[in-house]
Every structure is written in structure tokens, then in C-alpha cells.
PDB file of C-alpha atoms in Angstrom:
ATOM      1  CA  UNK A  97      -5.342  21.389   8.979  1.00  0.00           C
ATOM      2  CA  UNK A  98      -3.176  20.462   6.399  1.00  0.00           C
ATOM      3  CA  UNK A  99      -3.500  16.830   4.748  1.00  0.00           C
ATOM      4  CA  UNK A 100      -0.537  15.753   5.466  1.00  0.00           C
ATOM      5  CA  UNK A 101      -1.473  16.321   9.128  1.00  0.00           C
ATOM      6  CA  UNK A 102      -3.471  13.313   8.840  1.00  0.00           C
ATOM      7  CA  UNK A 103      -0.514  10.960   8.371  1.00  0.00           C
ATOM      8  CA  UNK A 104      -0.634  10.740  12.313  1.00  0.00           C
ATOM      9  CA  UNK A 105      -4.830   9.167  12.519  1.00  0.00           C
ATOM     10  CA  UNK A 106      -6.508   9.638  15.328  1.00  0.00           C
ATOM     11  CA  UNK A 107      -4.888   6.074  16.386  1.00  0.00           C
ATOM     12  CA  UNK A 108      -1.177   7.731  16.467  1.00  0.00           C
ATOM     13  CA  UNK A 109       0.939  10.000  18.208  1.00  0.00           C
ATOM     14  CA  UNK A 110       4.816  11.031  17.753  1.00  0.00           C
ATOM     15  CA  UNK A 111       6.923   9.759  20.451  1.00  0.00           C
ATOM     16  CA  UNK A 112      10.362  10.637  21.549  1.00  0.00           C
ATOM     17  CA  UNK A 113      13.193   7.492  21.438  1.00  0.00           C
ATOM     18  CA  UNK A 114      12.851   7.634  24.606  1.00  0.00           C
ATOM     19  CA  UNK A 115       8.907   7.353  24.708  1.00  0.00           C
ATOM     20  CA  UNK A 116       9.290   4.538  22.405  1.00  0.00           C
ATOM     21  CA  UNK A 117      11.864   2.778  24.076  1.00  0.00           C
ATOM     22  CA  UNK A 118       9.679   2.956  27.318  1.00  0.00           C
ATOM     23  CA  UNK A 119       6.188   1.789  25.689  1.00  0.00           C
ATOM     24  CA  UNK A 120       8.406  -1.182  24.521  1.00  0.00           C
ATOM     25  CA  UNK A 121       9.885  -1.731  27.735  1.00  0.00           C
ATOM     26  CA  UNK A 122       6.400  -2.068  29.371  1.00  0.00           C
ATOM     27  CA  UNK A 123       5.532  -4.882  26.967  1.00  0.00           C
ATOM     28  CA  UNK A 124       1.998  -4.974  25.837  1.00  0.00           C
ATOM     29  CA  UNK A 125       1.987  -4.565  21.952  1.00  0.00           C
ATOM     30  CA  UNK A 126       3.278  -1.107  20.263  1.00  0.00           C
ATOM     31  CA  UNK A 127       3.129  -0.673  16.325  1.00  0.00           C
ATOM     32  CA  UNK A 128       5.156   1.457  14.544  1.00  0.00           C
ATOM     33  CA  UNK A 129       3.240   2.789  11.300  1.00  0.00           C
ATOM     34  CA  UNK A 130       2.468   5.786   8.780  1.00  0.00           C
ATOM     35  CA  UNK A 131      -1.106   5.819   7.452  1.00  0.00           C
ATOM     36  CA  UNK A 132       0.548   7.204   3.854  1.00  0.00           C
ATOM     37  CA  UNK A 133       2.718   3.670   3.283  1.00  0.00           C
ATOM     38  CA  UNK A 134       0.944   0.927   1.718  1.00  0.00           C
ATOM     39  CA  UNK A 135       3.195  -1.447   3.004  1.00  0.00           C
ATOM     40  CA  UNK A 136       2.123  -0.452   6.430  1.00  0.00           C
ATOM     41  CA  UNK A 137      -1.204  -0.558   5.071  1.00  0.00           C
ATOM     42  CA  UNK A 138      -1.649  -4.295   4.749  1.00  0.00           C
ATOM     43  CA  UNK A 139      -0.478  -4.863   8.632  1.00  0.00           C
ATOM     44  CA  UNK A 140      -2.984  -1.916   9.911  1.00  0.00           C
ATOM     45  CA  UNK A 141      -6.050  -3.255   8.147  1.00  0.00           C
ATOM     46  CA  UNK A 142      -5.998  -6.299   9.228  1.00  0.00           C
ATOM     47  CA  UNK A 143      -5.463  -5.643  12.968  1.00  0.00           C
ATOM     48  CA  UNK A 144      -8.519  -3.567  12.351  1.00  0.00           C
ATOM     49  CA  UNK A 145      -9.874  -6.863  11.054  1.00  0.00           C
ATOM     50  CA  UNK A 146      -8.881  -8.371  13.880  1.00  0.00           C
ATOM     51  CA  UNK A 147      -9.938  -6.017  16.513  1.00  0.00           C
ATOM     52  CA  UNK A 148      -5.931  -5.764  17.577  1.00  0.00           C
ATOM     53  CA  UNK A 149      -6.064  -2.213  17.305  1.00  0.00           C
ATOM     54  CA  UNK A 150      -8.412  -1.782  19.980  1.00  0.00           C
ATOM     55  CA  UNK A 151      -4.728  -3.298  21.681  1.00  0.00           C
ATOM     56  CA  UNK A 152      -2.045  -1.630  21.013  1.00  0.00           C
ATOM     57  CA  UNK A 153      -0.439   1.356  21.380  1.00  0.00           C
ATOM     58  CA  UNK A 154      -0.033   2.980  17.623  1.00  0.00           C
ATOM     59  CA  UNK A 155       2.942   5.063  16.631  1.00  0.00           C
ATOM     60  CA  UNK A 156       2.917   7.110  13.966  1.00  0.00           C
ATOM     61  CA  UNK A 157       6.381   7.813  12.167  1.00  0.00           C
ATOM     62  CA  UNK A 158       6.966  10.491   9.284  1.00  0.00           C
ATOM     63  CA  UNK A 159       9.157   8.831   6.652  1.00  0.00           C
ATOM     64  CA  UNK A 160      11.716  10.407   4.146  1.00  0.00           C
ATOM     65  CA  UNK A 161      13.366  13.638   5.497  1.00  0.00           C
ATOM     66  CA  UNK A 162      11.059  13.866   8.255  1.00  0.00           C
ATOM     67  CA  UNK A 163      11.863  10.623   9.661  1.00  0.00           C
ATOM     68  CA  UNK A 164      13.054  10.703  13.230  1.00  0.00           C
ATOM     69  CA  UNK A 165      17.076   9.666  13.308  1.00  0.00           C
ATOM     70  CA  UNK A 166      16.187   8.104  16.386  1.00  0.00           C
ATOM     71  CA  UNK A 167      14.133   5.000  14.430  1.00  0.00           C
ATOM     72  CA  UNK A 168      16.990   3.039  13.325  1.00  0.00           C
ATOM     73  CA  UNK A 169      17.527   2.143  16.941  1.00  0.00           C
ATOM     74  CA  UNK A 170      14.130   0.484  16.841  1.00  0.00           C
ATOM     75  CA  UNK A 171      14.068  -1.064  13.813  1.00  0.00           C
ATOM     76  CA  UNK A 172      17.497  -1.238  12.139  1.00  0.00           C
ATOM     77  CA  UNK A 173      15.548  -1.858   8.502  1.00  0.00           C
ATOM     78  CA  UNK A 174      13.993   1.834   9.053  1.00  0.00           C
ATOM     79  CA  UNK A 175      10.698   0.650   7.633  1.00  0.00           C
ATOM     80  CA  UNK A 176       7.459   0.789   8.533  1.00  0.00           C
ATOM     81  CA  UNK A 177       5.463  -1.248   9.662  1.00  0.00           C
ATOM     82  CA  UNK A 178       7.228  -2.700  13.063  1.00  0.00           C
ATOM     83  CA  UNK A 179       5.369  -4.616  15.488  1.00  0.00           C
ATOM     84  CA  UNK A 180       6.750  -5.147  19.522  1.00  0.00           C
ATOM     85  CA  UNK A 181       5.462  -7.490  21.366  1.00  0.00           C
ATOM     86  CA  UNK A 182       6.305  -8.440  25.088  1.00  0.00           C
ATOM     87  CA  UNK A 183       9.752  -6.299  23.836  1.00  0.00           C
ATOM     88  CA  UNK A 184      10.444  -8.555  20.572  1.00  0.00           C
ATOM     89  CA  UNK A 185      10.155  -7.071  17.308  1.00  0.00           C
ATOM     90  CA  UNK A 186       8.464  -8.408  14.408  1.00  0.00           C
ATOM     91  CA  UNK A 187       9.151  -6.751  11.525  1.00  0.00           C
ATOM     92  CA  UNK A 188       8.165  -6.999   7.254  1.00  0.00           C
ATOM     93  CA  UNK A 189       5.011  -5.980   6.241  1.00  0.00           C
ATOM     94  CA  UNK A 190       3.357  -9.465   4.987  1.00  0.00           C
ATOM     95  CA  UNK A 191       5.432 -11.008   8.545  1.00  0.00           C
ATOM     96  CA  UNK A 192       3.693  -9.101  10.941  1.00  0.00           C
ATOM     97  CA  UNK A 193       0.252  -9.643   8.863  1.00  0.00           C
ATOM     98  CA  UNK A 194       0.917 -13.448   8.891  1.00  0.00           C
ATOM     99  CA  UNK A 195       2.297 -12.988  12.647  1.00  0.00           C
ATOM    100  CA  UNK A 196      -1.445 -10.662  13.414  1.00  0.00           C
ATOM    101  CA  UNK A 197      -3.885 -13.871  11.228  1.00  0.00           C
ATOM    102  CA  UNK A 198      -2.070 -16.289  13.797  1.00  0.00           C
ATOM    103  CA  UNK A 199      -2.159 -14.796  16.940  1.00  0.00           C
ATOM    104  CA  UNK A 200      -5.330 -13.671  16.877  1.00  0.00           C
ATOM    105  CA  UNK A 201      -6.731 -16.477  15.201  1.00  0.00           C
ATOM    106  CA  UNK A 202      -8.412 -14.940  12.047  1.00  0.00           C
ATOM    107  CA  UNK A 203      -8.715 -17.086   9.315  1.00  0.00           C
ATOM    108  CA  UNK A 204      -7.020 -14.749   5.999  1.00  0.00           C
ATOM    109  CA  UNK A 205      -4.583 -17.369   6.115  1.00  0.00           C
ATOM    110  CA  UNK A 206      -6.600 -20.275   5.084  1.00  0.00           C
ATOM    111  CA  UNK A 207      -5.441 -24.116   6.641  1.00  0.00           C
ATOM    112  CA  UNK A 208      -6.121 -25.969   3.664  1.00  0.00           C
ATOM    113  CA  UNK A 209      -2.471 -26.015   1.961  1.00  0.00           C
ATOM    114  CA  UNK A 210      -3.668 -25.340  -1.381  1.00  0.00           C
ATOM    115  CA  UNK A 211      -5.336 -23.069  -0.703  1.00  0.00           C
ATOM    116  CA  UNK A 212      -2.468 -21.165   1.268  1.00  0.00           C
ATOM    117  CA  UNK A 213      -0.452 -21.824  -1.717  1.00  0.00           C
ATOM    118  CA  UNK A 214      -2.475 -20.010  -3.965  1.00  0.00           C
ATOM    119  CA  UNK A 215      -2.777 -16.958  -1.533  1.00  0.00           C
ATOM    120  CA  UNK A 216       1.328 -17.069  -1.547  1.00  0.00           C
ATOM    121  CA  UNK A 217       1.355 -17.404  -5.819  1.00  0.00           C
ATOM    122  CA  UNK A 218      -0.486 -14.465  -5.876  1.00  0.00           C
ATOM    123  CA  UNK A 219       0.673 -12.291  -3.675  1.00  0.00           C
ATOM    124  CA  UNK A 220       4.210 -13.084  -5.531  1.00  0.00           C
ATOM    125  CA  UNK A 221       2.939 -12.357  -8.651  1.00  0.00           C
ATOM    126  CA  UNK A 222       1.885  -8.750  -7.909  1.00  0.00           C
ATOM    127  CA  UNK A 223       5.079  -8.168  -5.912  1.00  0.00           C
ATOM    128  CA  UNK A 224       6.852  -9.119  -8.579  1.00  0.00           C
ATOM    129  CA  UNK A 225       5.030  -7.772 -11.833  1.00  0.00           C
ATOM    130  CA  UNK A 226       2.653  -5.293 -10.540  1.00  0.00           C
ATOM    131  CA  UNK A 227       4.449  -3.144  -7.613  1.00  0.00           C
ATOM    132  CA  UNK A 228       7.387  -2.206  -9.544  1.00  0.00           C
ATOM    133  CA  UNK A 229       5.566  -0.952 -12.895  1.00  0.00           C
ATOM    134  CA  UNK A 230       2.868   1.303 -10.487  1.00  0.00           C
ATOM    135  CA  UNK A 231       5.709   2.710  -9.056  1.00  0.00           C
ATOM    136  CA  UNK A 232       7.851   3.331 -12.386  1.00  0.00           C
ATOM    137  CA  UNK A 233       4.930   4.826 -14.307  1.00  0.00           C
ATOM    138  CA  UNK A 234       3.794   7.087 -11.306  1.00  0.00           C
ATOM    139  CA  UNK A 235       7.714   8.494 -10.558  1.00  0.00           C
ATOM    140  CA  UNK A 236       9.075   8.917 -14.638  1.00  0.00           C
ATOM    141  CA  UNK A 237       8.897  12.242 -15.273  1.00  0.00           C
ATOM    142  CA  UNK A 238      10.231  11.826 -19.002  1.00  0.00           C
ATOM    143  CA  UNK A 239       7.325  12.528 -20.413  1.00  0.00           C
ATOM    144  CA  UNK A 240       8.917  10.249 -23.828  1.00  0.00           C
ATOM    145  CA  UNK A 241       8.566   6.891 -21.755  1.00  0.00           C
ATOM    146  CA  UNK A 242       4.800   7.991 -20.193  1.00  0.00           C
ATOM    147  CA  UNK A 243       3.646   5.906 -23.465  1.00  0.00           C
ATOM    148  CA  UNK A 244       5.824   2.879 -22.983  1.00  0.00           C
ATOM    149  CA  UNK A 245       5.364   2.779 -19.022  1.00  0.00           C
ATOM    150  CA  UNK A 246       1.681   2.805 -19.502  1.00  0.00           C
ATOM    151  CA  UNK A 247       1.647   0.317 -21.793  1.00  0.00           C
ATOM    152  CA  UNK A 248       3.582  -1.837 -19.881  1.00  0.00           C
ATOM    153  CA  UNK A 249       1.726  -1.725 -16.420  1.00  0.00           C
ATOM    154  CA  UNK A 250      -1.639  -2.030 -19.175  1.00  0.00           C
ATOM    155  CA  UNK A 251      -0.206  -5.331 -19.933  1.00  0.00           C
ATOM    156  CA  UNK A 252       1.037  -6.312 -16.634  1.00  0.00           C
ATOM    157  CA  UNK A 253      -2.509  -5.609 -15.384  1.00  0.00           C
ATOM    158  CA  UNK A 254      -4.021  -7.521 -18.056  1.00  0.00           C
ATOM    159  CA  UNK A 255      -2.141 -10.620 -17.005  1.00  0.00           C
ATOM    160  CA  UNK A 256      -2.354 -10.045 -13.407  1.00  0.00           C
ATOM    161  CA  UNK A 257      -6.390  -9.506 -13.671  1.00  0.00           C
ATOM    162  CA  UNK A 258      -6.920 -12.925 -15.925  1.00  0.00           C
ATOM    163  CA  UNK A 259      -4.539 -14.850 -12.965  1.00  0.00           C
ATOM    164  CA  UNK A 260      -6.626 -13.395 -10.530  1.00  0.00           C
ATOM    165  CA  UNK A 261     -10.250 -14.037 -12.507  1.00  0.00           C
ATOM    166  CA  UNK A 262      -8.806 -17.688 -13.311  1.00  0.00           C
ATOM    167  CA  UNK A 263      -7.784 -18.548  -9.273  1.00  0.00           C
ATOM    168  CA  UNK A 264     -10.584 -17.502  -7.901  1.00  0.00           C
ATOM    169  CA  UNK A 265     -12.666 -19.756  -5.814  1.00  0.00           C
ATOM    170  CA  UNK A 266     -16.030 -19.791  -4.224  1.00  0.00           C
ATOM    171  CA  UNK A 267     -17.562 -17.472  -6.634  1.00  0.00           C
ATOM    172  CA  UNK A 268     -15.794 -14.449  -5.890  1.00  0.00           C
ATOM    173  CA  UNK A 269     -15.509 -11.522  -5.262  1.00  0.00           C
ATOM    174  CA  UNK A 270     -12.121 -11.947  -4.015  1.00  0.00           C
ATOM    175  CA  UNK A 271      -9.861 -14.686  -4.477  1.00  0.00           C
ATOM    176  CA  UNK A 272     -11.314 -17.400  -2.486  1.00  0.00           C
ATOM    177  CA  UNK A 273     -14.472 -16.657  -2.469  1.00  0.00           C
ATOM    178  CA  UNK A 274     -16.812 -14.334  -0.334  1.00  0.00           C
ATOM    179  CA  UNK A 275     -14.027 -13.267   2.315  1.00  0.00           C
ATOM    180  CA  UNK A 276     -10.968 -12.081   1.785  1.00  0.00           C
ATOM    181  CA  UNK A 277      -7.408 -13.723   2.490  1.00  0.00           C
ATOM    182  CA  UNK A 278      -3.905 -12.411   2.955  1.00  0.00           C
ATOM    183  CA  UNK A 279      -3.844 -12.049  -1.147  1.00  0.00           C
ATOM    184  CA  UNK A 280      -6.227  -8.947  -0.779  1.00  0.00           C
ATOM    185  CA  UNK A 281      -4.518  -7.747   2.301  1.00  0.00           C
ATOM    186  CA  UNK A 282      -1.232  -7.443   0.550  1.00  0.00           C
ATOM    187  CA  UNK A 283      -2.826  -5.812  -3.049  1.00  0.00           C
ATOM    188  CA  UNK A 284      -5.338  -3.710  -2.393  1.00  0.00           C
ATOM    189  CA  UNK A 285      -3.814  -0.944  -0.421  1.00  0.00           C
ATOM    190  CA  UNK A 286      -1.518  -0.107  -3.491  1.00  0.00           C
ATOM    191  CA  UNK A 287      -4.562  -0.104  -6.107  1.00  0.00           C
ATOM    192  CA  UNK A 288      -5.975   2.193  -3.663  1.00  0.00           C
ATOM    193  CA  UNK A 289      -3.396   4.420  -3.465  1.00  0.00           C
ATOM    194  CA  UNK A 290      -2.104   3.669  -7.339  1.00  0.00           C
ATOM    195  CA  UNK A 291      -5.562   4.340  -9.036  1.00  0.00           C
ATOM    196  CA  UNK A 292      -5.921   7.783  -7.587  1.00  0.00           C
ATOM    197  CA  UNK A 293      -2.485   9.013  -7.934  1.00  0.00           C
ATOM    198  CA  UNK A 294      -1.637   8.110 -11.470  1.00  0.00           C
ATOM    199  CA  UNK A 295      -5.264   9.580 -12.213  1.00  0.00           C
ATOM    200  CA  UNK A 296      -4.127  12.827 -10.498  1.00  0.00           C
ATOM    201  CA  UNK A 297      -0.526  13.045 -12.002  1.00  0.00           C
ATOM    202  CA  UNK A 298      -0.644  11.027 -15.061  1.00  0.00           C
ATOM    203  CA  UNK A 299      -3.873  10.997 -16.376  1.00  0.00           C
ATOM    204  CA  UNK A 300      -3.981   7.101 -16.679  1.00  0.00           C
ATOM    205  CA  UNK A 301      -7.661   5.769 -15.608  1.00  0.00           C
ATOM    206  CA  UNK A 302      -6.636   1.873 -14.472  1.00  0.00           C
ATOM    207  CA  UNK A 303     -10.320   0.783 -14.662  1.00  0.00           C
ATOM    208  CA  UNK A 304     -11.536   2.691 -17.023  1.00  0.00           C
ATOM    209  CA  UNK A 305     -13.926   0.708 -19.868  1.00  0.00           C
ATOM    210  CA  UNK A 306     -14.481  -2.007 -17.716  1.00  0.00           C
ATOM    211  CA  UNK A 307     -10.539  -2.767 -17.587  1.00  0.00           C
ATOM    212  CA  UNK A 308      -9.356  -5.541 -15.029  1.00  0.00           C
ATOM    213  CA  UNK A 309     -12.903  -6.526 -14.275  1.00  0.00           C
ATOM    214  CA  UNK A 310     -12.117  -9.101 -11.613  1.00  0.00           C
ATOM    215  CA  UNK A 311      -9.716  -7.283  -9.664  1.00  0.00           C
ATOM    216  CA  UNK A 312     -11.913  -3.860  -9.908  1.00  0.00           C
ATOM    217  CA  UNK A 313     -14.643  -5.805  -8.239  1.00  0.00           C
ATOM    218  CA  UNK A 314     -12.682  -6.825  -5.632  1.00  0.00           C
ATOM    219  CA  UNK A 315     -11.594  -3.869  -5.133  1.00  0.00           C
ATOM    220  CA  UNK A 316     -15.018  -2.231  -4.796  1.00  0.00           C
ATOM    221  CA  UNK A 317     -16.019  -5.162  -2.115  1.00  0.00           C
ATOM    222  CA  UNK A 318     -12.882  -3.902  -0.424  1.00  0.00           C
ATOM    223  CA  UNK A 319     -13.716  -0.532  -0.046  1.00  0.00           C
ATOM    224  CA  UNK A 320     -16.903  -1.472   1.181  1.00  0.00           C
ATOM    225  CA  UNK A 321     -15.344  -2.994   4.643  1.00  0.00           C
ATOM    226  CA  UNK A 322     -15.331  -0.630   7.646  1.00  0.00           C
ATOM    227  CA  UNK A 323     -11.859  -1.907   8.603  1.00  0.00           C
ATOM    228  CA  UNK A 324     -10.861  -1.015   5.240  1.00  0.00           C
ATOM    229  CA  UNK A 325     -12.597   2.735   5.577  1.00  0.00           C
ATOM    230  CA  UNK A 326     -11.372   3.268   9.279  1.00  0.00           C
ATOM    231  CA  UNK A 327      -7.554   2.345   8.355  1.00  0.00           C
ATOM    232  CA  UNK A 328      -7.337   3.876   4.544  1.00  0.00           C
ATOM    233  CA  UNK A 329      -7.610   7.999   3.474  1.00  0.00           C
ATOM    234  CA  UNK A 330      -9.112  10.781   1.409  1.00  0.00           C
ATOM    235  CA  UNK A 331      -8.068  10.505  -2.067  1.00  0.00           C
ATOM    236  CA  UNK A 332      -6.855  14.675  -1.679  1.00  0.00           C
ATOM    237  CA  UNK A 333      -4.927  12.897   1.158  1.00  0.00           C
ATOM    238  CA  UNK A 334      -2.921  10.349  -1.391  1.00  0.00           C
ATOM    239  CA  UNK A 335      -3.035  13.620  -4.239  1.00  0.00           C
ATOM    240  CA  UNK A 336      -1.179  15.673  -2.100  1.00  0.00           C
ATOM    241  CA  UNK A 337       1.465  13.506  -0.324  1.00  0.00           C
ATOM    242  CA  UNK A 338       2.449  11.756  -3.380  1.00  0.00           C
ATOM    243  CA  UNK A 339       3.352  15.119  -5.078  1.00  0.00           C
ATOM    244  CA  UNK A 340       6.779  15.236  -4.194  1.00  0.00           C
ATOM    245  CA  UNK A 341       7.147  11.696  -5.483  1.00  0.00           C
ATOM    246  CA  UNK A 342       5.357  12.214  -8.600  1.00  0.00           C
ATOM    247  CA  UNK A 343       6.233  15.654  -9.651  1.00  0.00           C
ATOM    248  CA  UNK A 344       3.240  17.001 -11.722  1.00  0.00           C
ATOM    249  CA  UNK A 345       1.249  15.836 -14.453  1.00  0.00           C
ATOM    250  CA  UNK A 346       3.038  14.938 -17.882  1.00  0.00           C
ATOM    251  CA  UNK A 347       0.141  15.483 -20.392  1.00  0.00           C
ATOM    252  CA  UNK A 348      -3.577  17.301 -19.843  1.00  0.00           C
ATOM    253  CA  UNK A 349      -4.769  14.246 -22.565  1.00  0.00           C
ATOM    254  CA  UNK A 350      -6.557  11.851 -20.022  1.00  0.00           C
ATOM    255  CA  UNK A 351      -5.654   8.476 -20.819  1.00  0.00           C
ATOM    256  CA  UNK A 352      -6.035   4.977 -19.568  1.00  0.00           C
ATOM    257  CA  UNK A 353      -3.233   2.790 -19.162  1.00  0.00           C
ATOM    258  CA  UNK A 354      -3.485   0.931 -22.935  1.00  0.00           C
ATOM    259  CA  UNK A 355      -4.165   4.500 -24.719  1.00  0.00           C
ATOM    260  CA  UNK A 356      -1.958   6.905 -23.888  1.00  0.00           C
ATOM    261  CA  UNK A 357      -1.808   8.866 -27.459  1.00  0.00           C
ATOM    262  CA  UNK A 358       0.940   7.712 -29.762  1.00  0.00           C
ATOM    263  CA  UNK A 359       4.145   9.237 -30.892  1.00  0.00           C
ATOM    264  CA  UNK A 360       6.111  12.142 -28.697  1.00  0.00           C
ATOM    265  CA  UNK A 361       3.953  13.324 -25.981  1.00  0.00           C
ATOM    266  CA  UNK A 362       3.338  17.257 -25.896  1.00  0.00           C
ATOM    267  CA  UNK A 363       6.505  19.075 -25.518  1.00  0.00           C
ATOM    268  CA  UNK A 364       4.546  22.082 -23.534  1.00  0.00           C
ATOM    269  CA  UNK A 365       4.445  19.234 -20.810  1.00  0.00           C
ATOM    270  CA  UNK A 366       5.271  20.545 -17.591  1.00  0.00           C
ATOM    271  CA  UNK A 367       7.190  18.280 -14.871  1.00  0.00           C
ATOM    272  CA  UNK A 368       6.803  20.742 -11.685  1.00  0.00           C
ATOM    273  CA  UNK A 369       9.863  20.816  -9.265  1.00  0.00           C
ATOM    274  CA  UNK A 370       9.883  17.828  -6.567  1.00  0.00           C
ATOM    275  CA  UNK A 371       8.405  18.799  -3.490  1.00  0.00           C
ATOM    276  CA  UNK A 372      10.068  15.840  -1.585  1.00  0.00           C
ATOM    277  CA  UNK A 373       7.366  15.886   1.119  1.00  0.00           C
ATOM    278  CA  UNK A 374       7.448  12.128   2.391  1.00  0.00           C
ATOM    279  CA  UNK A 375       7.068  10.010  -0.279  1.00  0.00           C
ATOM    280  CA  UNK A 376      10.158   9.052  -1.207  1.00  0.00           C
ATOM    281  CA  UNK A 377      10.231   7.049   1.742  1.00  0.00           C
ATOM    282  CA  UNK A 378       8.236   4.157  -0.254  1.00  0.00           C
ATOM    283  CA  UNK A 379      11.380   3.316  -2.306  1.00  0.00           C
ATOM    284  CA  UNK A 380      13.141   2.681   0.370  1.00  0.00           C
ATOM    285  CA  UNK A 381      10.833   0.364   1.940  1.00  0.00           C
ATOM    286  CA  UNK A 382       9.682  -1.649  -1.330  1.00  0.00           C
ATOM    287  CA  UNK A 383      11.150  -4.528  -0.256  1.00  0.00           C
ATOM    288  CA  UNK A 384       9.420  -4.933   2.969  1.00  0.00           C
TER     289      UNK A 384
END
């Protein structure tokens, strides 16, 4: 079977606009998501959490040039994820988390106000400084800016990972302590993603040499959750349905993201042709 094959789970199925319109006519709770889409990610994982998904009916939909014309009907945003429940939408990734902690009465939102602050801060900070320069670094296929990018998201990371280190409460490993909140939620499934895709097609390590200590260890408690496992893929998964986003590698000289080597980057590089498979469906739903 091919990889991208997996895109559907064994949790989804296609449906027809039809099909969909009917499953939302019948109330109940129907999700609209793509298992490749970290944005999607964040909403899936924690109904997993939750034990929601033993609830709904999922729906998978291909994004990019495969999605279905028919979606915009459903959701006029086009994005994934998309939650219906009783017939009414709920739609934005982080929404229909917040909308999933509520309802079923989880606790990754914490009550304490402060402490729901700080979730927000940092969420915002790595929407706002981290998501952009993972996505910049993995699609720039001038291989005379691989140096710069890298250095950048290096230095983003660096600040992100002392923020992180600095908030954290309870002992760790995430940021309040031995659980994890909405904060991890909404990160981890694009360091999941992120670390083996610019590994693959950039040769840029993120953790390599100990590098962002605090938010690698969170990471490794994260992947150690079954929800996590159940709702996430096979790194050849993420290799092969990023291609067509990423192009090909820019330099065989593994690097990590502070030492990429200095000065004009080989000019043998190859950039291979885009395969436009479904990533490019992520830009469009970056703000989601």
C-alpha cells in the first residue's frame, strides 16, 4: 500500500457531499480531518485523550489538489480540522481543542487563570516565532538562504526552548508539570512532523548535541503517550508526503540547525522537481 494511503487511518473513510451532509444531518458528532496536517493533529490527539474518538464518526479529507470541491460547502474556511456537533460546526484547530477539553471535561485547560495564561503565552509564542521559520526553512529551495534560514529557526529555537525551560512548573517534563496542557497539544505535532522532515530534506538535526533540552524532553514524554502513538505516523509516512512540499535535499553535508557550513552552499545541489502530492495544503491552512 502506498504511504500516502495511510492519510485515511483506520478511524476514516471518504464520503461523498452527500454522505457528509447526511452524517451531519443525523447529529451525533462527525470530524472532518487528515492524519498528514498538524493542525488537525492537535484536535485528533486530544479526543484520543479524551476518549471522544471512540464517538464520532471520523472523516478523512485529502487536501491540496486532491481535495474534494465539494468541502467548501461544509466548511467555507476549507481547512481541516472541522468538528459538527448536533449539526453546528466548530471550526479552528486550537477552537475545537478548547471546545473537546470543555465538553468532555479534561483538564489540558487548567482553571487556575494563571496558569491558563501561561498555556495561551506560549502557545502564541510558537505560533508566532516558531511555525513560520519550520515552514520557511523546510519549503526554500535556494539552496543560498539554507544557511541563513537555519540559522534563524537555530535562534528562534534557542529562545523558544529557554521560554519554555523558564515557564515550566511542577518539575516538568512539560510545561506545567507532569501532564500535559493545551501548550503541548498545539506544539508538538509540528516538532514531530518538523524534526523528521527537515532531517530527510535538509539535513538539519533540531536536537542534535543536546540542543533545546527542555522542549526535546517533552517531546520524548510525548511520544511516549498511546494517544499520541494511536493518532500520529511513520516517519517514511511524513518523508514521503512532504516531498512535494519540500522538493529534495539542498546539500548531502548533514547539519544541525546552528551549523550549516559557511559561505555558498554546493552548487552540484540538486532541488528535484515538486511532486505537489498534498502538502501544499498546510499553507493554506496556517492560520487555523
Amino acid at each position: 500500500m502506498d504511504n500516502l494511503e495511510q492519510l485515511i487511518g483506520g478511524e476514516g473513510k471518504r464520503v461523498t457531499l452527500e454522505e457528509a451532509q447526511a452524517l451531519i444531518k443525523a447529529g451525533g458528532l462527525v470530524y472532518f480531518g487528515n492524519r498528514l496536517c498538524p493542525f488537525a493533529h492537535r484536535s485528533f490527539w486530544l479526543a484520543e485523550e479524551t476518549g471522544l474518538t471512540k464517538n464520532w464518526t471520523y472523516v478523512h479529507i485529502d487536501l491540496g489538489k486532491k481535495k474534494p470541491a465539494w468541502y467548501t460547502q461544509i466548511n467555507p474556511l476549507g481547512t481541516v480540522p472541522c468538528l459538527f456537533v448536533g449539526g453546528k460546526p466548530v471550526f479552528e484547530s486550537l477552537i475545537v481543542a478548547e471546545f473537546i477539553n470543555d465538553t468532555q471535561k479534561a483538564s489540558f485547560i487548567p482553571a487556575d487563570p494563571l496558569a491558563k495564561a501561561l498555556v495561551r503565552f506560549i502557545i502564541a509564542r510558537f505560533d508566532d516565532t516558531i511555525k513560520g521559520a519550520l515552514y520557511a526553512t523546510l519549503s526554500n529551495k535556494d539552496s543560498e538562504k539554507a544557511q541563513e534560514l537555519a540559522n534563524t529557526l537555530n535562534d528562534k529555537l534557542q529562545a523558544f526552548d529557554e521560554l519554555y525551560q523558564k515557564s515550566q512548573q511542577g518539575g516538568g517534563p512539560y510545561l506545567l508539570g507532569k501532564e500535559p496542557s493545551l501548550a503541548e497539544i498545539a506544539i508538538f505535532p509540528f516538532l514531530e512532523r518538523f524534526e523528521t522532515v527537515l532531517q530527510n530534506y535538509r539535513n538539519i538535526s533540531l536536537f542534535a548535541n543536546g540542543k533545546f533540552p527542555a522542549i526535546a524532553a517533552a517531546l520524548t514524554a510525548v511520544r511516549a503517550r498511546p494517544a499520541f502513538q494511536k493518532t500520529t505516523a511513520p516517519k517514511d509516512f511524513f518523508i514521503q508526503a512532504y516531498q512535494g512540499y519540500a522538493g529534495g535535499p539542498l546539500t548531502p553535508k548533514p547539519a544541525s540547525a546552528a551549523a550549516l557550513p559557511k559561505g555558498p552552499l554546493a552548487a552540484g545541489a540538486v532541488v528535484l522537481a515538486a511532486a505537489l502530492l498534498v502538502v501544499p495544503l498546510i499553507l493554506a491552512g496556517r492560520k487555523h
